Structures are given as structure tokens and as C-alpha cells.
Short mmCIF file of C-alpha atoms in Angstrom, two decimals:
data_model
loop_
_atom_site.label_atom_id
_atom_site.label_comp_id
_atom_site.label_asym_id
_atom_site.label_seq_id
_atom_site.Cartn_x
_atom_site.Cartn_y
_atom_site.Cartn_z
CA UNK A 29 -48.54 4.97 -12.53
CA UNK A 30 -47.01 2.11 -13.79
CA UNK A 31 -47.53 -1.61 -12.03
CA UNK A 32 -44.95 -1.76 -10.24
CA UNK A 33 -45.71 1.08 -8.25
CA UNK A 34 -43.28 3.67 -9.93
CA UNK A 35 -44.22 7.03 -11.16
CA UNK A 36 -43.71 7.88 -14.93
CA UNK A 37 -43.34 11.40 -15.33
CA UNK A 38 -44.28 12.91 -18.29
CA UNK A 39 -42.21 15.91 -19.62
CA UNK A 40 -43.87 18.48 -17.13
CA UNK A 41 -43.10 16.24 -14.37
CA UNK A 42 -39.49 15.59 -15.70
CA UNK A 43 -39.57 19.20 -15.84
CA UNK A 44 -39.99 19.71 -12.19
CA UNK A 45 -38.63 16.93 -10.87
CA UNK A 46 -34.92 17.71 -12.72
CA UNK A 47 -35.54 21.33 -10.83
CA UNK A 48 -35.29 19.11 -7.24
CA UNK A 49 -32.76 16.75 -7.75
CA UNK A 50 -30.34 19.56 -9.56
CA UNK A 51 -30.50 21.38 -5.87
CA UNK A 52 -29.88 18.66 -4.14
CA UNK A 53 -26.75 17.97 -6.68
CA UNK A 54 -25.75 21.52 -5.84
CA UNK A 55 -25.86 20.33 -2.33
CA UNK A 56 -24.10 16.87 -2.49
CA UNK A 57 -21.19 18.78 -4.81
CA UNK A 58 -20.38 21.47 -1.24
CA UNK A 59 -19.08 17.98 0.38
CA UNK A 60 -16.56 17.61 -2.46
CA UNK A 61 -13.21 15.92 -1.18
CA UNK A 62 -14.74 15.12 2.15
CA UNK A 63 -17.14 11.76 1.69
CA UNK A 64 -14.39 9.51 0.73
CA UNK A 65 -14.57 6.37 0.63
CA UNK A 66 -18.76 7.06 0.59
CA UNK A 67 -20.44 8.85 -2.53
CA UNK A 68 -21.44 12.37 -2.69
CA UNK A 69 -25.19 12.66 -1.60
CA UNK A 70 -27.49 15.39 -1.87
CA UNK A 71 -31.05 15.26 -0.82
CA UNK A 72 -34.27 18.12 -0.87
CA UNK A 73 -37.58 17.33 0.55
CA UNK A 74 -40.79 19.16 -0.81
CA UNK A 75 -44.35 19.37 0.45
CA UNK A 76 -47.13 21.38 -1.99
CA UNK A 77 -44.34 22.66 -3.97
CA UNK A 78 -42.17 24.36 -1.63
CA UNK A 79 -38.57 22.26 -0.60
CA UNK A 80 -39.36 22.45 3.58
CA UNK A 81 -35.87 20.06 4.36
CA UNK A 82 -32.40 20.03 2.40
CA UNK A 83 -29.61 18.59 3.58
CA UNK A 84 -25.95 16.80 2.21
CA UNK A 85 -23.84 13.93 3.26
CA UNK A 86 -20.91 15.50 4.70
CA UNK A 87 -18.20 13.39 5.75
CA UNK A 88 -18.19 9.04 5.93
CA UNK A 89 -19.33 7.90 9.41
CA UNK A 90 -21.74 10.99 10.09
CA UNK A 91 -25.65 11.22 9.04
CA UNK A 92 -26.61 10.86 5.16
CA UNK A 93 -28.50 13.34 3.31
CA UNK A 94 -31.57 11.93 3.86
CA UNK A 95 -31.13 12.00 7.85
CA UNK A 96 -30.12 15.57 7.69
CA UNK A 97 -33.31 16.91 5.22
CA UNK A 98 -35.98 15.15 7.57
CA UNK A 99 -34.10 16.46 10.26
CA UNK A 100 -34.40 20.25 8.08
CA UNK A 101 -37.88 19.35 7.33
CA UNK A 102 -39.54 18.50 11.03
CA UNK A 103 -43.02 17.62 10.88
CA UNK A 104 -43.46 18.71 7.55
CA UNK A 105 -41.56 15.27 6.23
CA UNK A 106 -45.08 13.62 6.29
CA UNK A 107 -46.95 13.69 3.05
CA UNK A 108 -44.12 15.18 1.47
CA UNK A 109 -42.05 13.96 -1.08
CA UNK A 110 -37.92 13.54 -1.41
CA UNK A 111 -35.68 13.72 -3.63
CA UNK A 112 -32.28 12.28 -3.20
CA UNK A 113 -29.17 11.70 -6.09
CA UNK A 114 -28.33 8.22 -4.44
CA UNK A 115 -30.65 5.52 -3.86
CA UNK A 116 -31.32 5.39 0.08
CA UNK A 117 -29.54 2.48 2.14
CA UNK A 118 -31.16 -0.51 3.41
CA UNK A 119 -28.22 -1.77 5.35
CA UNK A 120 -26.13 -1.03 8.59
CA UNK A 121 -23.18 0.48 7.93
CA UNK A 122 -21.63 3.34 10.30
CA UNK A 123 -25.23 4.63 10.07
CA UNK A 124 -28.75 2.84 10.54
CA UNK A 125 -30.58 2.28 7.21
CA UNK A 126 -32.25 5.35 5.74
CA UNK A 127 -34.76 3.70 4.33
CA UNK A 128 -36.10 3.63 7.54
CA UNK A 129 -35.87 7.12 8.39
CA UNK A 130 -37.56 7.85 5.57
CA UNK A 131 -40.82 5.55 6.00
CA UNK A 132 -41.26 6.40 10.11
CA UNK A 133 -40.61 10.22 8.83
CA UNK A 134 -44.22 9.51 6.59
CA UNK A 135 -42.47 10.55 3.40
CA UNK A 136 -45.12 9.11 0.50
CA UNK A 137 -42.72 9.78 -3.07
CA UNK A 138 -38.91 9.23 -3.21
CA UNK A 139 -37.33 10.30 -6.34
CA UNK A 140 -33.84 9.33 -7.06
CA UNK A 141 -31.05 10.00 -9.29
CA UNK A 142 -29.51 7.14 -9.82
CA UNK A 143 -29.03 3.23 -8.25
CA UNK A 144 -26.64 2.76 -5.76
CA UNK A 145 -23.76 0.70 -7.16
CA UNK A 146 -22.64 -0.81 -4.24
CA UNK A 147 -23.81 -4.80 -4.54
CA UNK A 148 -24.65 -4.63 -1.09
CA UNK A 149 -27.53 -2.01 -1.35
CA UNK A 150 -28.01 -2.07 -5.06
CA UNK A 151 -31.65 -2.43 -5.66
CA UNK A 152 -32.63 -3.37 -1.90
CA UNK A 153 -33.32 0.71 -0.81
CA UNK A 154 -35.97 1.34 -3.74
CA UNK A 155 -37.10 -2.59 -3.11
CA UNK A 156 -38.02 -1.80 0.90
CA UNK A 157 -39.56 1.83 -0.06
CA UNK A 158 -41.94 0.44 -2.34
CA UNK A 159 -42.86 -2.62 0.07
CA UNK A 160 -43.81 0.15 2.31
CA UNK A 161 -46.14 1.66 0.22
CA UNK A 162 -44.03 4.95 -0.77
CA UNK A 163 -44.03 5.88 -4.68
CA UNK A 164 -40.41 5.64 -6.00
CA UNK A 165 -38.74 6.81 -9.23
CA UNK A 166 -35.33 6.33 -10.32
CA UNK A 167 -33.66 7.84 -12.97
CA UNK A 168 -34.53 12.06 -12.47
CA UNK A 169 -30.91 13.45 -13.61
CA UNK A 170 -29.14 10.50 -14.10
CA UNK A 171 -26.54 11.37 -16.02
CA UNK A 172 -25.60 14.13 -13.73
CA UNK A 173 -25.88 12.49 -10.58
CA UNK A 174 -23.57 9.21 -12.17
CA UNK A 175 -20.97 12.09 -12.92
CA UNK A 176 -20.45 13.45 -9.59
CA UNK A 177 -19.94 10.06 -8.22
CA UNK A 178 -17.35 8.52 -11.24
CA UNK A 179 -14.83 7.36 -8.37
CA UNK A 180 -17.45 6.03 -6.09
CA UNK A 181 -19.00 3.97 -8.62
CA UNK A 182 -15.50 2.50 -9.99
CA UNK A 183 -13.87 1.97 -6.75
CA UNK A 184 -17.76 -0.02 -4.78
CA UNK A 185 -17.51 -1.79 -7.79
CA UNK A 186 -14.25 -2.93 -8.43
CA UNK A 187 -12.08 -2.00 -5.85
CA UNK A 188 -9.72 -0.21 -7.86
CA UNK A 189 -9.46 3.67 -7.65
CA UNK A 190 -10.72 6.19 -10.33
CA UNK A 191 -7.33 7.72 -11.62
CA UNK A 192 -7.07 11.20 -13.30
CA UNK A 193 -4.35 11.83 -14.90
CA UNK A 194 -3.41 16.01 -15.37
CA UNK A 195 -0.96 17.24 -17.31
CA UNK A 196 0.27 20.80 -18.67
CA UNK A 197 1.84 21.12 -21.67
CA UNK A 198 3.20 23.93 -23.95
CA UNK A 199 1.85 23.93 -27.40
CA UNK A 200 3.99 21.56 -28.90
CA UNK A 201 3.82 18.96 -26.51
CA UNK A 202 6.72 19.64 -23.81
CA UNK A 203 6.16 19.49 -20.22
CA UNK A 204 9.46 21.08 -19.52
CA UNK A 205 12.97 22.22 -21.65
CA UNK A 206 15.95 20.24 -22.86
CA UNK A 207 17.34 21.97 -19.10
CA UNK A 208 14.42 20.48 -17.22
CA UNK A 209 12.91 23.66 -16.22
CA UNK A 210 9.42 23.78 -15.92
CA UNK A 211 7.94 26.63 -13.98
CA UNK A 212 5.81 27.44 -15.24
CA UNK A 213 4.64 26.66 -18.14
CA UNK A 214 0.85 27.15 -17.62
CA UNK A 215 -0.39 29.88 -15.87
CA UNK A 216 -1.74 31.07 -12.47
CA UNK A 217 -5.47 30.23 -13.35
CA UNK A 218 -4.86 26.60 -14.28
CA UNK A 219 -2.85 26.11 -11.28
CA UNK A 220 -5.23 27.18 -9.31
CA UNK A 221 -7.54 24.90 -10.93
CA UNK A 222 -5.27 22.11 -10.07
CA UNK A 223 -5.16 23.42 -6.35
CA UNK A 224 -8.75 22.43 -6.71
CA UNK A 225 -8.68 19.02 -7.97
CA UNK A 226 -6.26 18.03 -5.33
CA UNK A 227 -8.57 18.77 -2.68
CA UNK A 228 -11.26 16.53 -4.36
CA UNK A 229 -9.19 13.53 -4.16
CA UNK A 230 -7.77 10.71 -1.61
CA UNK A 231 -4.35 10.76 -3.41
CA UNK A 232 -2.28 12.46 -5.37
CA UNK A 233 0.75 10.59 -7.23
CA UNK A 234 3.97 11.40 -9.21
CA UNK A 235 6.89 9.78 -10.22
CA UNK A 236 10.43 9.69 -8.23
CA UNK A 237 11.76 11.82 -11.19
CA UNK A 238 9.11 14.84 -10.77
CA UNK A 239 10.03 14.54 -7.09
CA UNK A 240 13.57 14.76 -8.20
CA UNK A 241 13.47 17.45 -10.76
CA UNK A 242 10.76 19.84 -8.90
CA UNK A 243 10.94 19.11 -5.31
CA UNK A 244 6.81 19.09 -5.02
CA UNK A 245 5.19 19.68 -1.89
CA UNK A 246 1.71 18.45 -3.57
CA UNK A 247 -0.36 19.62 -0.88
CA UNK A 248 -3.46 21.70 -1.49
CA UNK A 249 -2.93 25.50 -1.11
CA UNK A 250 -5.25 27.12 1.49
CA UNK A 251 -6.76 26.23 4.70
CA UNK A 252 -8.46 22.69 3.83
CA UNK A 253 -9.99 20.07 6.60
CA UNK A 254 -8.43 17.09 4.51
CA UNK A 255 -5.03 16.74 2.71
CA UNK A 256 -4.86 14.18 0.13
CA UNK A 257 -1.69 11.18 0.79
CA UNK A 258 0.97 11.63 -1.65
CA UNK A 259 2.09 8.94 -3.02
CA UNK A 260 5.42 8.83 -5.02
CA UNK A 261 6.25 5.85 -7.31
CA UNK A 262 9.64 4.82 -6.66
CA UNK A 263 11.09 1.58 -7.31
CA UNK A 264 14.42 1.58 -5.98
CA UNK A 265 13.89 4.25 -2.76
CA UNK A 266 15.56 7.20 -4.79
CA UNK A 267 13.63 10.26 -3.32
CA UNK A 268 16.35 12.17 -0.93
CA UNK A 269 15.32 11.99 2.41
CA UNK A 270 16.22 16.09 2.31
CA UNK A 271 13.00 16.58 -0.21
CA UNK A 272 10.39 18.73 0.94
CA UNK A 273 7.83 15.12 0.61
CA UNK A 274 10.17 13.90 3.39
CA UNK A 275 10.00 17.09 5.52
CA UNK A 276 6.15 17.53 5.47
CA UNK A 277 4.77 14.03 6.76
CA UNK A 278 3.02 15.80 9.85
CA UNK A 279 0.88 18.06 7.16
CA UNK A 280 -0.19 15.39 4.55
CA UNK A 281 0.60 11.51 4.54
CA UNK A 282 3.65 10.28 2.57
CA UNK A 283 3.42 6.70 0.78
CA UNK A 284 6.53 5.75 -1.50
CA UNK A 285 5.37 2.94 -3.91
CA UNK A 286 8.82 0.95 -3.83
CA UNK A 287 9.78 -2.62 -5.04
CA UNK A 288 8.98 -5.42 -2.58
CA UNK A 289 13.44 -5.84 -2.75
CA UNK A 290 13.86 -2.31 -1.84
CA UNK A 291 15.17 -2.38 1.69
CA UNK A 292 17.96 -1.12 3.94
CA UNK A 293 18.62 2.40 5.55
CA UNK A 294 17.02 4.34 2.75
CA UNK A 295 13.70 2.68 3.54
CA UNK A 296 14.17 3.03 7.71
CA UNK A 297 15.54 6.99 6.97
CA UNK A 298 12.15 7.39 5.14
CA UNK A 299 10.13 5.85 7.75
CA UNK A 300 11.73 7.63 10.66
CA UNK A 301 10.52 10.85 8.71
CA UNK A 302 7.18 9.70 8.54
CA UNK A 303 6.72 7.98 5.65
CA UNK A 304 5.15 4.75 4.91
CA UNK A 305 7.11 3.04 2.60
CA UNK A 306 4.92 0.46 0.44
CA UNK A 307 6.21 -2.99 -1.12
CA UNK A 308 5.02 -3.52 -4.36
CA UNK A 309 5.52 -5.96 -7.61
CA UNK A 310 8.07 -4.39 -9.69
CA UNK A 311 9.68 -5.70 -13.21
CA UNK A 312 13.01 -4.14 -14.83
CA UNK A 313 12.92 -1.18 -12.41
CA UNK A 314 8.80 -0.68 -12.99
CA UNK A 315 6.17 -0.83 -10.34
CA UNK A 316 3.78 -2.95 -11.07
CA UNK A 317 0.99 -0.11 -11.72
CA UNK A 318 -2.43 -2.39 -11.74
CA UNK A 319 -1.17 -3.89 -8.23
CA UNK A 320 -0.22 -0.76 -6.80
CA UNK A 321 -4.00 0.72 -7.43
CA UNK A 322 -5.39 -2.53 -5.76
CA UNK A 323 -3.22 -1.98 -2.67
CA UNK A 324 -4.54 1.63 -2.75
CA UNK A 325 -7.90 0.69 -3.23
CA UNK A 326 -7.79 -1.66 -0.13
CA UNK A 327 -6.48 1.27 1.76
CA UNK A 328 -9.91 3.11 0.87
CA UNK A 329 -8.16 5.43 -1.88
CA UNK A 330 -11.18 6.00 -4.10
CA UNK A 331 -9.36 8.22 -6.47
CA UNK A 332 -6.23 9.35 -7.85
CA UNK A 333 -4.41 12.70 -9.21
CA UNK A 334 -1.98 11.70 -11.21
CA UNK A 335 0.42 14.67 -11.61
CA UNK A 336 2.92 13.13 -13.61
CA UNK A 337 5.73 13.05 -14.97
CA UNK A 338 6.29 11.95 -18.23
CA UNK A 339 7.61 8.49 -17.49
CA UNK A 340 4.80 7.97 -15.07
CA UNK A 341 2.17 8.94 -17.40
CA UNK A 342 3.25 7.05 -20.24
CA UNK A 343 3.32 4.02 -18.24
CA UNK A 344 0.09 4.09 -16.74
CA UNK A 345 -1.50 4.62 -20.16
CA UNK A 346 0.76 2.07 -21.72
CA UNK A 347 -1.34 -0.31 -18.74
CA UNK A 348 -4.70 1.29 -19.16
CA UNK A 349 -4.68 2.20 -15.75
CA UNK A 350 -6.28 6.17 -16.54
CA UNK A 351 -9.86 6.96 -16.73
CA UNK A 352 -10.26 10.76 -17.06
CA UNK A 353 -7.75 13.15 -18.57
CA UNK A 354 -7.68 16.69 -17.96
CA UNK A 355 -4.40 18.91 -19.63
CA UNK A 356 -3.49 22.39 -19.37
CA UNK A 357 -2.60 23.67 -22.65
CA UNK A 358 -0.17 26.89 -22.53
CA UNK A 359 -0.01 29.35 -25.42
CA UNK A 360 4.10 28.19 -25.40
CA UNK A 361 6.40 26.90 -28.06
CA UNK A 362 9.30 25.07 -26.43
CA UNK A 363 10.66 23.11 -29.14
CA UNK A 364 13.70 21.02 -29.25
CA UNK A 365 14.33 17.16 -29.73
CA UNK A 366 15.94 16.67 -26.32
CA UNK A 367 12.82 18.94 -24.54
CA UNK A 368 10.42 16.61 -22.14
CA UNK A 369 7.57 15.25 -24.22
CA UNK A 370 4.43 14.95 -21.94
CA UNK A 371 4.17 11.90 -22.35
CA UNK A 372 6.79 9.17 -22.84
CA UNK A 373 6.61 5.13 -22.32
CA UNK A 374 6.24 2.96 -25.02
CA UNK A 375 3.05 4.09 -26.84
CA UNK A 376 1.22 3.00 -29.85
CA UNK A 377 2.10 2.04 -33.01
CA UNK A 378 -0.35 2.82 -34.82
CA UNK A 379 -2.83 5.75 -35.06
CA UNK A 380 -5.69 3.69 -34.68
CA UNK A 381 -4.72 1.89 -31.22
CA UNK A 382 -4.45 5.30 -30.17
CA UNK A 383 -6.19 6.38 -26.55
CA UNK A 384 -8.70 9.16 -27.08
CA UNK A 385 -11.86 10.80 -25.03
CA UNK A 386 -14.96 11.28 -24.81
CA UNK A 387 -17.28 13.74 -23.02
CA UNK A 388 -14.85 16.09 -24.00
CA UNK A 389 -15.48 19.59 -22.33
CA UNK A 390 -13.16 22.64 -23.56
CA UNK A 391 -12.66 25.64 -20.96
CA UNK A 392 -10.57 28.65 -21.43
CA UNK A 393 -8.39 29.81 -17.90
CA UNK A 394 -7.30 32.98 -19.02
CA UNK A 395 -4.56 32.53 -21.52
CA UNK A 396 -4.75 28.71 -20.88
CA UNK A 397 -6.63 26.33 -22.56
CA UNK A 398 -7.95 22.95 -20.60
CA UNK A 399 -8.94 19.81 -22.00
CA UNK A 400 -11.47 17.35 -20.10
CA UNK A 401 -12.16 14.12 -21.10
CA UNK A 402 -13.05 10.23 -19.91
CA UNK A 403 -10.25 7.99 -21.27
CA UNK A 404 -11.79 5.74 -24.39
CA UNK A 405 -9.17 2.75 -25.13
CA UNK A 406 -9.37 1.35 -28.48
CA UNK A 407 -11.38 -2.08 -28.72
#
């Protein structure tokens, strides 16, 4: 044990421990899409061995994980020991402090995955356990539990949304012909993929020229308890008030991301339909794309599904606003100079001040090939 009152486990103990904490991962991932603007949180507790208590943080405002395992776990809490992805709160929020639940519940060892990044409870939940006289460990799974909570950890800690930006492309680069068709040019499985990652996020954003050229509804297919907002960048309030965005307002919250000078009956058509139409900083007919995720991230949008198109994409990664790519690539050849690139802006000039990624993982969906990566800017 070392002084400070911390278990270090050795590799059989590492062993056992990652076994825990990668059930209660499984668990916190089920609440996918539905904890925003609070972190995914999974939590097991186990007495001689055997998990007695499991339970999963499943929507902001209700009981944590922790409440819901020693509520699983009874009388069988005391003496055991709990494992948790997320270090415990110590503060009043929507929900007393689980730290407290945890020491009148007579739990004795609290594992953890990783340190809460919000300044407020950062430190202070493993800090009261241990003043308590409960064994704590931080660190089991790390890596893993840090991954499932990317946007959390960005947005507590900055106040800026974690933006993905997807894209599918033919082979050779185009996102749709010198026509401007584009359907489809990936296939069924990779749009079904993408019917997944909208349902993980707060918002989901394209340009006024995707909304022009495809007429997107951008709503998750399927029964689902929470539509993401769609939010369309559009400096001068050109989306037709006829577009299916417009029509839908009563299904899934419309935002237009216009220039602080749009105005007029454009802008009270669009709010008569529903929408919410947002002033923003703009330059030469460009939203200011930095301000535009702080507004968001005031408005509790902890991340963002960036669907393109082209110009949209280029600009945000002209601004380094893009953390995690993820592109469908289609066994097509489109060709042609005048076909739509995927993406445009003003790009680099060299090779070198090129944006790449890292963590890279490679999946095949059927004929489809995607590409998942966190965005690594040159220094």
C-alpha cells in the first residue's frame, strides 16, 4: 500500500481490476447520447469476488452510477469494493455528492478510471474518500475510460464543444459530381453508421450549401428519446423557408448560425417556423467558426457532427476548430476537375503544415472503407 493510502496493484491485481472497470465501461457506453452535458459513467460493485450492484448514469439531473449500484447492491455495499470510470463527486449539483453515498453505504476500496476533469470536483472526490478511511486507486483503464468521455473532458474544460467532422468520399476525393449529385456515394452500412453517430451527439451541423443542394432532414433514423439540434451555418439567411430543416422544427431543434447583420423577413419567416435564428461574428460572408462553438458551448452543446459540406469543412480545418475525423471511403472513381472535392477552403501550402491523425482505427462496412482518427495539427 503506498503512503498515501492508495493501492498499487501489481499485474494480477491490474489483471482483475481492468476485468471490473471494463463492465462498468460496457455499462456507462448503453447511456450513449443521453448524459449530455454530464460524462458517461459506469459503475460495478464487488464483494468476495462476485459484482453484487451495477448500475450507469443515465440521463443529466437523475442518480449517478454510483447511486444506482449501491442501490443494485443493498446491504451487500458494506465491505465491498467499487469500481467506477469517473471519479465520484464531492459537490452539489442536481444530485447530492456521491462521495457520500458511498462512505454511509460502508464501501472500504474505490477504484476509478480516471480523474474527473471538471475543476470543480477534480481531485476533491478521491481527496474526501481517502479522509474517510476508504482505499482509493485511480488510473484502472484509463485510457479507455478518457476515450468514452473525449467531449466531456474538452467541453468541462474549456467550454468549447468536441467537433467531429464526417465525411464520405469516393476514391479520388469527390464528395459529389461536376452535376452535384451525391446519393449516394457510400453505401447503406456506412450510413447507417452515421445514423449512429448522430444519436451520440448534442448537434449536428452543415453548411447552407448542403442544405441547398440535398435538402437534409439530419435527424436520426429510428425511434430515439433525444434528437440532436441542427444547426446550419448560414451567413446571409439563404436556407428556403420551403426546406425540409424548416418543416421539421417540432421533431428536432433548428438553429441557423447567421451574421449578427442578417435581419428582416427571412429571419422572422424562419422563426415563425420554429427556428432559432443565431447572431454571430461574420467576415466577407464567413461565420466566425471559433465564436460560433463558444455560443454553442454556453448553450450546453458538448459535441458536434459536422456533416459537411465541402466549404464548411475546409473552413473549420483552415481554423483548427476539428478534433476527430471519421470518412467513409467508397470503392468509386468520380473524376473530373469541376467534381466537389471533399474538402475545399484555403488549405496548406505545404505538405508538412498538413493536418493528420492519430489513433487511427481502420474498419471495413461492407464494400466501404472508414477512417477514424483524432485531428493532430502541425506544431
Amino acid at each position: 500500500m503506498n503512503p498515501n493510502g492508495s493501492e498499487k496493484p501489481g499485474d494480477f491485481f491490474m489483471t482483475m481490476h481492468e476485468r471490473f472497470m471494463r463492465l462498468a465501461l460496457r455499462l456507462a457506453k448503453r447511456a450513449e447520447g443521453m448524459t449530455s452535458p454530464n460524462p458517461l459513467v459506469g459503475c460495478v460493485i464487488v464483494l468476495n469476488g462476485r459484482v453484487v450492484g451495477k448500475g450507469y448514469h443515465k440521463r443529466a439531473g437523475t442518480p449517478h452510477a454510483e447511486v444506482h449500484a449501491l442501490r443494485s447492491a443493498g446491504a451487500q455495499a458494506r465491505g465491498a469494493t467499487l469500481y467506477v470510470t469517473l471519479e465520484p463527486c464531492d459537490h452539489y449539483g442536481r444530485t447530492p455528492p456521491c462521495t457520500d453515498a458511498i462512505v454511509n453505504a460502508g464501501i472500504k476500496k474505490v477504484f476509478i478510471g480516471m480523474k474527473d476533469p471538471n475543476p470543480i470536483n477534480s481531485g476533491r472526490g478521491m481527496r474526501k474518500l481517502k479522509r474517510r478511511g476508504i482505499t482509493v486507486t485511480a488510473g484502472i483503464s484509463e485510457a479507455e475510460c478518457r476515450a468514452i468521455n473525449k467531449p466531456y473532458g474538452k467541453w468541462i474544460t474549456t467550454g468549447v464543444p468536441y467537433v467531429t467532422l464526417k465525411l464520405a468520399e469516393s476514391l479520388d476525393g469527390k464528395i459529389a459530381t461536376r452535376t452535384g449529385d451525391s446519393k449516394w456515394i457510400s453505401g447503406e452500412g456506412s450510413r447507417a453508421y452515421v445514423q449512429k453517430l448522430r444519436q451520440r451527439v448534442d448537434a449536428v451541423m452543415v453548411g447552407v450549401n448542403t442544405v441547398m443542394a440535398d435538402d437534409p432532414l439530419l435527424i436520426p433514423h429510428g425511434a430515439f428519446k433525444k434528437n440532436p439540434v441542427r444547426v446550419v451555418v448560414d451567413a446571409g439567411l439563404s436556407i428556403p423557408l420551403s426546406s425540409r430543416l424548416a418543416a421539421t422544427t417540432g421533431r428536432a431543434p433548428l438553429w441557423i448560425a447567421a451574421s449578427n447583420k442578417a435581419a428582416g423577413a427571412k429571419k422572422n419567416g424562419l422563426m415563425k417556423k420554429g427556428a432559432e435564428v443565431i447572431g454571430v461574428d461574420a467576415s466577407k460572408g464567413k461565420i466566425d467558426m471559433r465564436g460560433l462553438l463558444r455560443i454553442l458551448g454556453k448553450r450546453m452543446i458538448t459535441h458536434v457532427l459536422v456533416e459537411g459540406g465541402a466549404a464548411l469543412a475546409g473552413d473549420m480545418l483552415d481554423h483548427r476548430c476539428i478534433d476527430e475525423a471519421v470518412f467513409f471511403i467508397a470503392p468509386k472513381i468520380i473524376g473530373g476537375k469541376d467534381a466537389v472535392t471533399a474538402v475545399s477552403g484555403n488549405g496548406v501550402r505545404l505538405v508538412s503544415q498538413a493536418v493528420t491523425l492519430k489513433n487511427i482505427s481502420i474498419q471495413r462496412i461492407k464494400d466501404d472503407v472508414m477512417i477514424r482518427g483524432d485531428v493532430c495539427l502541425p506544431v
